Amino acid sequence: QVQLVESGGGLVQPGGSLRVSCAASGSIARLNTMSWYRQAPGKQRELVASITTGGNTKYADSMAGRFTISRDNAKNTVYLQMNSLEPGDTAVYYCHARIRETTGWREYDYWGQGTQVTVSS
């Protein structure tokens, strides 16, 4: 049993910064690649960034240079630092992780429930 919980969303002005967090808890043997996705109203969910256990990162083109994904393996937590926020960044941000549980060798995909990020004047 594993749960992902996002936090840190909120309302910010254009050009501002925000840091969202996602903490995994439960029977975790290995926390594999973790990712942030986002979904704006009326749009498809899109990948924002991902980070492997080794720290390799990938970003969507529109977020590269403004967003930074990081992780703290000791805390089973992934972060997304968002700078120079634009109104177009307004969306629900979801955490995703592929996790090997302590009960065996099977790996499962988990999603958080999302945290709202609103960029507006």
mmCIF file of N, CA and C in Angstrom:
data_model
loop_
_atom_site.group_PDB
_atom_site.id
_atom_site.type_symbol
_atom_site.label_atom_id
_atom_site.label_comp_id
_atom_site.label_asym_id
_atom_site.label_seq_id
_atom_site.Cartn_x
_atom_site.Cartn_y
_atom_site.Cartn_z
ATOM 1 N N GLN A 1 0.836 -1.182 0.000
ATOM 2 C CA GLN A 1 0.000 0.000 0.000
ATOM 3 C C GLN A 1 0.879 1.242 0.000
ATOM 4 N N VAL A 2 0.724 2.060 -1.033
ATOM 5 C CA VAL A 2 1.517 3.271 -1.188
ATOM 6 C C VAL A 2 0.586 4.428 -1.506
ATOM 7 N N GLN A 3 0.944 5.584 -0.994
ATOM 8 C CA GLN A 3 0.163 6.782 -1.242
ATOM 9 C C GLN A 3 1.084 7.928 -1.615
ATOM 10 N N LEU A 4 0.667 8.733 -2.584
ATOM 11 C CA LEU A 4 1.375 9.943 -2.965
ATOM 12 C C LEU A 4 0.510 11.135 -2.595
ATOM 13 N N VAL A 5 1.105 12.105 -1.922
ATOM 14 C CA VAL A 5 0.379 13.279 -1.487
ATOM 15 C C VAL A 5 1.125 14.526 -1.932
ATOM 16 N N GLU A 6 0.465 15.354 -2.749
ATOM 17 C CA GLU A 6 1.050 16.605 -3.201
ATOM 18 C C GLU A 6 0.703 17.738 -2.242
ATOM 19 N N SER A 7 1.546 18.744 -2.229
ATOM 20 C CA SER A 7 1.298 19.926 -1.425
ATOM 21 C C SER A 7 2.065 21.102 -2.015
ATOM 22 N N GLY A 8 1.708 22.297 -1.593
ATOM 23 C CA GLY A 8 2.446 23.480 -1.985
ATOM 24 C C GLY A 8 1.822 24.314 -3.084
ATOM 25 N N GLY A 9 0.718 23.869 -3.638
ATOM 26 C CA GLY A 9 0.060 24.649 -4.664
ATOM 27 C C GLY A 9 -0.565 25.903 -4.089
ATOM 28 N N GLY A 10 -0.960 26.800 -4.981
ATOM 29 C CA GLY A 10 -1.574 28.033 -4.533
ATOM 30 C C GLY A 10 -1.684 29.049 -5.640
ATOM 31 N N LEU A 11 -1.961 30.280 -5.254
ATOM 32 C CA LEU A 11 -2.122 31.396 -6.180
ATOM 33 C C LEU A 11 -0.877 32.267 -6.158
ATOM 34 N N VAL A 12 -0.322 32.524 -7.328
ATOM 35 C CA VAL A 12 0.843 33.392 -7.452
ATOM 36 C C VAL A 12 0.646 34.336 -8.628
ATOM 37 N N GLN A 13 1.358 35.453 -8.594
ATOM 38 C CA GLN A 13 1.304 36.409 -9.680
ATOM 39 C C GLN A 13 2.265 36.021 -10.794
ATOM 40 N N PRO A 14 1.998 36.459 -12.010
ATOM 41 C CA PRO A 14 2.938 36.184 -13.096
ATOM 42 C C PRO A 14 4.341 36.643 -12.736
ATOM 43 N N GLY A 15 5.308 35.802 -13.060
ATOM 44 C CA GLY A 15 6.687 36.086 -12.714
ATOM 45 C C GLY A 15 7.102 35.562 -11.366
ATOM 46 N N GLY A 16 6.151 35.100 -10.597
ATOM 47 C CA GLY A 16 6.435 34.587 -9.275
ATOM 48 C C GLY A 16 6.943 33.165 -9.298
ATOM 49 N N SER A 17 7.177 32.647 -8.103
ATOM 50 C CA SER A 17 7.712 31.302 -7.953
ATOM 51 C C SER A 17 6.869 30.497 -6.982
ATOM 52 N N LEU A 18 6.930 29.202 -7.157
ATOM 53 C CA LEU A 18 6.202 28.295 -6.290
ATOM 54 C C LEU A 18 6.921 26.958 -6.289
ATOM 55 N N ARG A 19 6.889 26.294 -5.165
ATOM 56 C CA ARG A 19 7.485 24.970 -5.040
ATOM 57 C C ARG A 19 6.440 23.984 -4.552
ATOM 58 N N VAL A 20 6.203 22.968 -5.347
ATOM 59 C CA VAL A 20 5.269 21.930 -4.960
ATOM 60 C C VAL A 20 6.030 20.678 -4.578
ATOM 61 N N SER A 21 5.450 19.909 -3.680
ATOM 62 C CA SER A 21 6.089 18.712 -3.171
ATOM 63 C C SER A 21 5.169 17.519 -3.321
ATOM 64 N N CYS A 22 5.772 16.351 -3.380
ATOM 65 C CA CYS A 22 5.025 15.105 -3.435
ATOM 66 C C CYS A 22 5.750 14.092 -2.576
ATOM 67 N N ALA A 23 5.094 13.637 -1.541
ATOM 68 C CA ALA A 23 5.678 12.680 -0.617
ATOM 69 C C ALA A 23 5.019 11.317 -0.774
ATOM 70 N N ALA A 24 5.841 10.302 -0.910
ATOM 71 C CA ALA A 24 5.359 8.933 -1.005
ATOM 72 C C ALA A 24 5.508 8.241 0.341
ATOM 73 N N SER A 25 4.517 7.482 0.707
ATOM 74 C CA SER A 25 4.562 6.759 1.971
ATOM 75 C C SER A 25 3.961 5.378 1.792
ATOM 76 N N GLY A 26 4.374 4.463 2.649
ATOM 77 C CA GLY A 26 3.859 3.115 2.594
ATOM 78 C C GLY A 26 4.972 2.090 2.477
ATOM 79 N N SER A 27 4.635 0.945 1.918
ATOM 80 C CA SER A 27 5.571 -0.166 1.799
ATOM 81 C C SER A 27 6.427 -0.008 0.549
ATOM 82 N N ILE A 28 7.426 0.844 0.645
ATOM 83 C CA ILE A 28 8.264 1.195 -0.496
ATOM 84 C C ILE A 28 9.620 0.515 -0.387
ATOM 85 N N ALA A 29 9.931 -0.307 -1.369
ATOM 86 C CA ALA A 29 11.254 -0.903 -1.476
ATOM 87 C C ALA A 29 12.165 -0.073 -2.371
ATOM 88 N N ARG A 30 11.604 0.453 -3.452
ATOM 89 C CA ARG A 30 12.357 1.275 -4.373
ATOM 90 C C ARG A 30 11.425 2.271 -5.039
ATOM 91 N N LEU A 31 11.799 3.520 -4.953
ATOM 92 C CA LEU A 31 11.057 4.585 -5.593
ATOM 93 C C LEU A 31 11.758 4.895 -6.906
ATOM 94 N N ASN A 32 11.176 4.452 -7.999
ATOM 95 C CA ASN A 32 11.806 4.615 -9.298
ATOM 96 C C ASN A 32 11.554 6.017 -9.849
ATOM 97 N N THR A 33 11.478 6.127 -11.159
ATOM 98 C CA THR A 33 11.282 7.437 -11.768
ATOM 99 C C THR A 33 10.034 8.122 -11.228
ATOM 100 N N MET A 34 10.191 9.379 -10.856
ATOM 101 C CA MET A 34 9.079 10.184 -10.397
ATOM 102 C C MET A 34 8.881 11.342 -11.368
ATOM 103 N N SER A 35 7.644 11.721 -11.550
ATOM 104 C CA SER A 35 7.324 12.721 -12.560
ATOM 105 C C SER A 35 6.259 13.675 -12.059
ATOM 106 N N TRP A 36 6.244 14.835 -12.676
ATOM 107 C CA TRP A 36 5.170 15.796 -12.501
ATOM 108 C C TRP A 36 4.434 15.953 -13.820
ATOM 109 N N TYR A 37 3.138 15.879 -13.750
ATOM 110 C CA TYR A 37 2.260 16.148 -14.872
ATOM 111 C C TYR A 37 1.360 17.317 -14.502
ATOM 112 N N ARG A 38 0.756 17.904 -15.502
ATOM 113 C CA ARG A 38 -0.215 18.947 -15.224
ATOM 114 C C ARG A 38 -1.363 18.862 -16.218
ATOM 115 N N GLN A 39 -2.498 19.353 -15.790
ATOM 116 C CA GLN A 39 -3.672 19.354 -16.636
ATOM 117 C C GLN A 39 -4.462 20.633 -16.407
ATOM 118 N N ALA A 40 -4.604 21.403 -17.460
ATOM 119 C CA ALA A 40 -5.396 22.612 -17.421
ATOM 120 C C ALA A 40 -6.820 22.296 -17.862
ATOM 121 N N PRO A 41 -7.789 23.116 -17.462
ATOM 122 C CA PRO A 41 -9.173 22.865 -17.855
ATOM 123 C C PRO A 41 -9.334 22.763 -19.368
ATOM 124 N N GLY A 42 -9.984 21.705 -19.807
ATOM 125 C CA GLY A 42 -10.228 21.509 -21.217
ATOM 126 C C GLY A 42 -9.048 21.011 -22.017
ATOM 127 N N LYS A 43 -7.952 20.711 -21.362
ATOM 128 C CA LYS A 43 -6.763 20.249 -22.052
ATOM 129 C C LYS A 43 -6.340 18.879 -21.541
ATOM 130 N N GLN A 44 -5.524 18.214 -22.341
ATOM 131 C CA GLN A 44 -5.011 16.909 -21.961
ATOM 132 C C GLN A 44 -3.916 17.044 -20.910
ATOM 133 N N ARG A 45 -3.765 16.000 -20.135
ATOM 134 C CA ARG A 45 -2.688 15.974 -19.170
ATOM 135 C C ARG A 45 -1.354 15.859 -19.902
ATOM 136 N N GLU A 46 -0.387 16.638 -19.477
ATOM 137 C CA GLU A 46 0.910 16.645 -20.127
ATOM 138 C C GLU A 46 2.033 16.457 -19.115
ATOM 139 N N LEU A 47 3.096 15.863 -19.587
ATOM 140 C CA LEU A 47 4.268 15.671 -18.745
ATOM 141 C C LEU A 47 5.001 16.988 -18.584
ATOM 142 N N VAL A 48 5.329 17.326 -17.355
ATOM 143 C CA VAL A 48 6.085 18.527 -17.048
ATOM 144 C C VAL A 48 7.563 18.204 -16.908
ATOM 145 N N ALA A 49 7.871 17.230 -16.070
ATOM 146 C CA ALA A 49 9.254 16.865 -15.812
ATOM 147 C C ALA A 49 9.304 15.496 -15.171
ATOM 148 N N SER A 50 10.437 14.844 -15.289
ATOM 149 C CA SER A 50 10.645 13.554 -14.654
ATOM 150 C C SER A 50 12.071 13.467 -14.149
ATOM 151 N N ILE A 51 12.264 12.619 -13.161
ATOM 152 C CA ILE A 51 13.592 12.425 -12.592
ATOM 153 C C ILE A 51 13.758 10.968 -12.201
ATOM 154 N N THR A 52 14.871 10.379 -12.596
ATOM 155 C CA THR A 52 15.152 8.991 -12.281
ATOM 156 C C THR A 52 15.767 8.871 -10.901
ATOM 157 N N THR A 53 15.942 7.630 -10.454
ATOM 158 C CA THR A 53 16.578 7.407 -9.167
ATOM 159 C C THR A 53 18.006 7.921 -9.153
ATOM 160 N N GLY A 54 18.645 7.932 -10.313
ATOM 161 C CA GLY A 54 20.002 8.429 -10.422
ATOM 162 C C GLY A 54 20.109 9.931 -10.578
ATOM 163 N N GLY A 55 18.973 10.600 -10.675
ATOM 164 C CA GLY A 55 18.971 12.043 -10.763
ATOM 165 C C GLY A 55 18.922 12.607 -12.174
ATOM 166 N N ASN A 56 18.767 11.752 -13.175
ATOM 167 C CA ASN A 56 18.630 12.243 -14.539
ATOM 168 C C ASN A 56 17.254 12.869 -14.729
ATOM 169 N N THR A 57 17.222 14.019 -15.349
ATOM 170 C CA THR A 57 15.976 14.769 -15.479
ATOM 171 C C THR A 57 15.605 15.013 -16.932
ATOM 172 N N LYS A 58 14.309 15.168 -17.149
ATOM 173 C CA LYS A 58 13.767 15.550 -18.440
ATOM 174 C C LYS A 58 12.683 16.592 -18.207
ATOM 175 N N TYR A 59 12.569 17.513 -19.154
ATOM 176 C CA TYR A 59 11.584 18.575 -19.052
ATOM 177 C C TYR A 59 10.856 18.761 -20.368
ATOM 178 N N ALA A 60 9.620 19.148 -20.267
ATOM 179 C CA ALA A 60 8.918 19.585 -21.455
ATOM 180 C C ALA A 60 9.559 20.875 -21.952
ATOM 181 N N ASP A 61 9.539 21.084 -23.259
ATOM 182 C CA ASP A 61 10.221 22.233 -23.835
ATOM 183 C C ASP A 61 9.753 23.558 -23.239
ATOM 184 N N SER A 62 8.476 23.689 -23.001
ATOM 185 C CA SER A 62 7.945 24.944 -22.498
ATOM 186 C C SER A 62 8.330 25.226 -21.052
ATOM 187 N N MET A 63 8.758 24.217 -20.339
ATOM 188 C CA MET A 63 9.129 24.377 -18.943
ATOM 189 C C MET A 63 10.632 24.386 -18.707
ATOM 190 N N ALA A 64 11.384 23.903 -19.671
ATOM 191 C CA ALA A 64 12.830 23.856 -19.523
ATOM 192 C C ALA A 64 13.393 25.251 -19.271
ATOM 193 N N GLY A 65 14.234 25.355 -18.266
ATOM 194 C CA GLY A 65 14.833 26.628 -17.919
ATOM 195 C C GLY A 65 14.068 27.391 -16.862
ATOM 196 N N ARG A 66 12.798 27.084 -16.688
ATOM 197 C CA ARG A 66 11.983 27.748 -15.674
ATOM 198 C C ARG A 66 11.658 26.827 -14.502
ATOM 199 N N PHE A 67 11.490 25.552 -14.793
ATOM 200 C CA PHE A 67 11.131 24.584 -13.758
ATOM 201 C C PHE A 67 12.321 23.682 -13.456
ATOM 202 N N THR A 68 12.398 23.246 -12.215
ATOM 203 C CA THR A 68 13.442 22.330 -11.797
ATOM 204 C C THR A 68 12.838 21.225 -10.943
ATOM 205 N N ILE A 69 13.064 19.989 -11.347
ATOM 206 C CA ILE A 69 12.593 18.852 -10.577
ATOM 207 C C ILE A 69 13.756 18.290 -9.770
ATOM 208 N N SER A 70 13.480 17.875 -8.562
ATOM 209 C CA SER A 70 14.495 17.297 -7.698
ATOM 210 C C SER A 70 13.846 16.260 -6.801
ATOM 211 N N ARG A 71 14.674 15.477 -6.130
ATOM 212 C CA ARG A 71 14.128 14.462 -5.242
ATOM 213 C C ARG A 71 15.027 14.269 -4.041
ATOM 214 N N ASP A 72 14.413 13.851 -2.962
ATOM 215 C CA ASP A 72 15.107 13.509 -1.742
ATOM 216 C C ASP A 72 14.741 12.066 -1.441
ATOM 217 N N ASN A 73 15.624 11.159 -1.787
ATOM 218 C CA ASN A 73 15.317 9.738 -1.642
ATOM 219 C C ASN A 73 15.132 9.329 -0.178
ATOM 220 N N ALA A 74 15.840 9.993 0.717
ATOM 221 C CA ALA A 74 15.696 9.674 2.135
ATOM 222 C C ALA A 74 14.299 9.988 2.640
ATOM 223 N N LYS A 75 13.655 10.963 2.009
ATOM 224 C CA LYS A 75 12.320 11.366 2.413
ATOM 225 C C LYS A 75 11.241 10.861 1.469
ATOM 226 N N ASN A 76 11.648 10.113 0.440
ATOM 227 C CA ASN A 76 10.695 9.625 -0.566
ATOM 228 C C ASN A 76 9.843 10.765 -1.118
ATOM 229 N N THR A 77 10.505 11.840 -1.439
ATOM 230 C CA THR A 77 9.810 13.048 -1.855
ATOM 231 C C THR A 77 10.407 13.611 -3.139
ATOM 232 N N VAL A 78 9.545 14.087 -4.010
ATOM 233 C CA VAL A 78 9.961 14.765 -5.221
ATOM 234 C C VAL A 78 9.416 16.186 -5.179
ATOM 235 N N TYR A 79 10.192 17.119 -5.714
ATOM 236 C CA TYR A 79 9.825 18.523 -5.697
ATOM 237 C C TYR A 79 9.805 19.077 -7.114
ATOM 238 N N LEU A 80 9.052 20.126 -7.275
ATOM 239 C CA LEU A 80 9.058 20.867 -8.522
ATOM 240 C C LEU A 80 9.134 22.349 -8.182
ATOM 241 N N GLN A 81 10.271 22.955 -8.468
ATOM 242 C CA GLN A 81 10.454 24.380 -8.276
ATOM 243 C C GLN A 81 10.053 25.089 -9.556
ATOM 244 N N MET A 82 9.099 25.980 -9.454
ATOM 245 C CA MET A 82 8.575 26.683 -10.612
ATOM 246 C C MET A 82 8.893 28.164 -10.498
ATOM 247 N N ASN A 83 9.651 28.669 -11.444
ATOM 248 C CA ASN A 83 10.029 30.071 -11.475
ATOM 249 C C ASN A 83 9.480 30.741 -12.726
ATOM 250 N N SER A 84 9.450 32.060 -12.698
ATOM 251 C CA SER A 84 8.957 32.839 -13.832
ATOM 252 C C SER A 84 7.620 32.313 -14.322
ATOM 253 N N LEU A 85 6.729 32.113 -13.401
ATOM 254 C CA LEU A 85 5.435 31.522 -13.730
ATOM 255 C C LEU A 85 4.619 32.429 -14.639
ATOM 256 N N GLU A 86 3.891 31.807 -15.527
ATOM 257 C CA GLU A 86 3.053 32.485 -16.491
ATOM 258 C C GLU A 86 1.612 32.023 -16.320
ATOM 259 N N PRO A 87 0.657 32.829 -16.773
ATOM 260 C CA PRO A 87 -0.738 32.397 -16.675
ATOM 261 C C PRO A 87 -0.992 31.047 -17.328
ATOM 262 N N GLY A 88 -0.245 30.738 -18.377
ATOM 263 C CA GLY A 88 -0.386 29.458 -19.047
ATOM 264 C C GLY A 88 0.043 28.272 -18.206
ATOM 265 N N ASP A 89 0.719 28.529 -17.101
ATOM 266 C CA ASP A 89 1.126 27.453 -16.206
ATOM 267 C C ASP A 89 0.002 27.036 -15.267
ATOM 268 N N THR A 90 -1.086 27.765 -15.268
ATOM 269 C CA THR A 90 -2.212 27.437 -14.411
ATOM 270 C C THR A 90 -2.748 26.057 -14.753
ATOM 271 N N ALA A 91 -2.786 25.190 -13.766
ATOM 272 C CA ALA A 91 -3.223 23.819 -13.974
ATOM 273 C C ALA A 91 -3.219 23.087 -12.643
ATOM 274 N N VAL A 92 -3.768 21.897 -12.664
ATOM 275 C CA VAL A 92 -3.604 20.987 -11.548
ATOM 276 C C VAL A 92 -2.349 20.179 -11.812
ATOM 277 N N TYR A 93 -1.458 20.172 -10.868
ATOM 278 C CA TYR A 93 -0.196 19.470 -11.010
ATOM 279 C C TYR A 93 -0.262 18.146 -10.258
ATOM 280 N N TYR A 94 0.034 17.068 -10.987
ATOM 281 C CA TYR A 94 -0.066 15.723 -10.448
ATOM 282 C C TYR A 94 1.305 15.076 -10.326
ATOM 283 N N CYS A 95 1.480 14.356 -9.265
ATOM 284 C CA CYS A 95 2.691 13.584 -9.042
ATOM 285 C C CYS A 95 2.463 12.142 -9.482
ATOM 286 N N HIS A 96 3.467 11.563 -10.113
ATOM 287 C CA HIS A 96 3.409 10.170 -10.524
ATOM 288 C C HIS A 96 4.704 9.471 -10.136
ATOM 289 N N ALA A 97 4.592 8.227 -9.714
ATOM 290 C CA ALA A 97 5.775 7.459 -9.361
ATOM 291 C C ALA A 97 5.577 5.993 -9.683
ATOM 292 N N ARG A 98 6.645 5.356 -10.103
ATOM 293 C CA ARG A 98 6.664 3.911 -10.293
ATOM 294 C C ARG A 98 7.408 3.332 -9.098
ATOM 295 N N ILE A 99 6.746 2.467 -8.366
ATOM 296 C CA ILE A 99 7.238 2.045 -7.064
ATOM 297 C C ILE A 99 7.286 0.530 -6.955
ATOM 298 N N ARG A 100 8.395 0.027 -6.465
ATOM 299 C CA ARG A 100 8.520 -1.375 -6.106
ATOM 300 C C ARG A 100 8.211 -1.486 -4.627
ATOM 301 N N GLU A 101 7.238 -2.281 -4.299
ATOM 302 C CA GLU A 101 6.801 -2.402 -2.926
ATOM 303 C C GLU A 101 7.590 -3.479 -2.185
ATOM 304 N N THR A 102 7.618 -3.358 -0.875
ATOM 305 C CA THR A 102 8.391 -4.288 -0.053
ATOM 306 C C THR A 102 7.788 -5.688 -0.007
ATOM 307 N N THR A 103 6.559 -5.829 -0.424
ATOM 308 C CA THR A 103 5.892 -7.119 -0.400
ATOM 309 C C THR A 103 6.350 -8.066 -1.490
ATOM 310 N N GLY A 104 7.104 -7.579 -2.464
ATOM 311 C CA GLY A 104 7.573 -8.418 -3.549
ATOM 312 C C GLY A 104 8.366 -7.641 -4.575
ATOM 313 N N TRP A 105 8.517 -8.213 -5.766
ATOM 314 C CA TRP A 105 9.276 -7.595 -6.828
ATOM 315 C C TRP A 105 8.418 -6.851 -7.839
ATOM 316 N N ARG A 106 7.120 -6.904 -7.654
ATOM 317 C CA ARG A 106 6.225 -6.208 -8.557
ATOM 318 C C ARG A 106 6.345 -4.702 -8.397
ATOM 319 N N GLU A 107 6.196 -3.995 -9.498
ATOM 320 C CA GLU A 107 6.215 -2.542 -9.495
ATOM 321 C C GLU A 107 4.863 -2.015 -9.949
ATOM 322 N N TYR A 108 4.479 -0.916 -9.358
ATOM 323 C CA TYR A 108 3.177 -0.332 -9.631
ATOM 324 C C TYR A 108 3.297 1.161 -9.882
ATOM 325 N N ASP A 109 2.355 1.672 -10.640
ATOM 326 C CA ASP A 109 2.276 3.101 -10.905
ATOM 327 C C ASP A 109 1.280 3.745 -9.960
ATOM 328 N N TYR A 110 1.690 4.853 -9.359
ATOM 329 C CA TYR A 110 0.838 5.571 -8.431
ATOM 330 C C TYR A 110 0.716 7.026 -8.848
ATOM 331 N N TRP A 111 -0.453 7.573 -8.598
ATOM 332 C CA TRP A 111 -0.740 8.980 -8.873
ATOM 333 C C TRP A 111 -1.203 9.671 -7.601
ATOM 334 N N GLY A 112 -0.761 10.908 -7.437
ATOM 335 C CA GLY A 112 -1.318 11.735 -6.393
ATOM 336 C C GLY A 112 -2.635 12.324 -6.853
ATOM 337 N N GLN A 113 -3.318 13.004 -5.952
ATOM 338 C CA GLN A 113 -4.612 13.585 -6.282
ATOM 339 C C GLN A 113 -4.511 14.978 -6.880
ATOM 340 N N GLY A 114 -3.321 15.529 -6.910
ATOM 341 C CA GLY A 114 -3.107 16.802 -7.566
ATOM 342 C C GLY A 114 -3.147 17.990 -6.628
ATOM 343 N N THR A 115 -2.447 19.036 -7.025
ATOM 344 C CA THR A 115 -2.468 20.293 -6.296
ATOM 345 C C THR A 115 -2.643 21.429 -7.298
ATOM 346 N N GLN A 116 -3.527 22.349 -6.986
ATOM 347 C CA GLN A 116 -3.870 23.431 -7.905
ATOM 348 C C GLN A 116 -2.824 24.533 -7.865
ATOM 349 N N VAL A 117 -2.362 24.923 -9.036
ATOM 350 C CA VAL A 117 -1.468 26.064 -9.193
ATOM 351 C C VAL A 117 -2.161 27.074 -10.096
ATOM 352 N N THR A 118 -2.357 28.271 -9.585
ATOM 353 C CA THR A 118 -3.023 29.321 -10.337
ATOM 354 C C THR A 118 -2.100 30.524 -10.451
ATOM 355 N N VAL A 119 -1.860 30.960 -11.667
ATOM 356 C CA VAL A 119 -1.009 32.112 -11.933
ATOM 357 C C VAL A 119 -1.897 33.212 -12.510
ATOM 358 N N SER A 120 -2.082 34.259 -11.749
ATOM 359 C CA SER A 120 -2.996 35.316 -12.154
ATOM 360 C C SER A 120 -2.636 36.624 -11.469
ATOM 361 N N SER A 121 -2.935 37.731 -12.158
ATOM 362 C CA SER A 121 -2.747 39.054 -11.583
ATOM 363 C C SER A 121 -3.929 39.461 -10.717
#
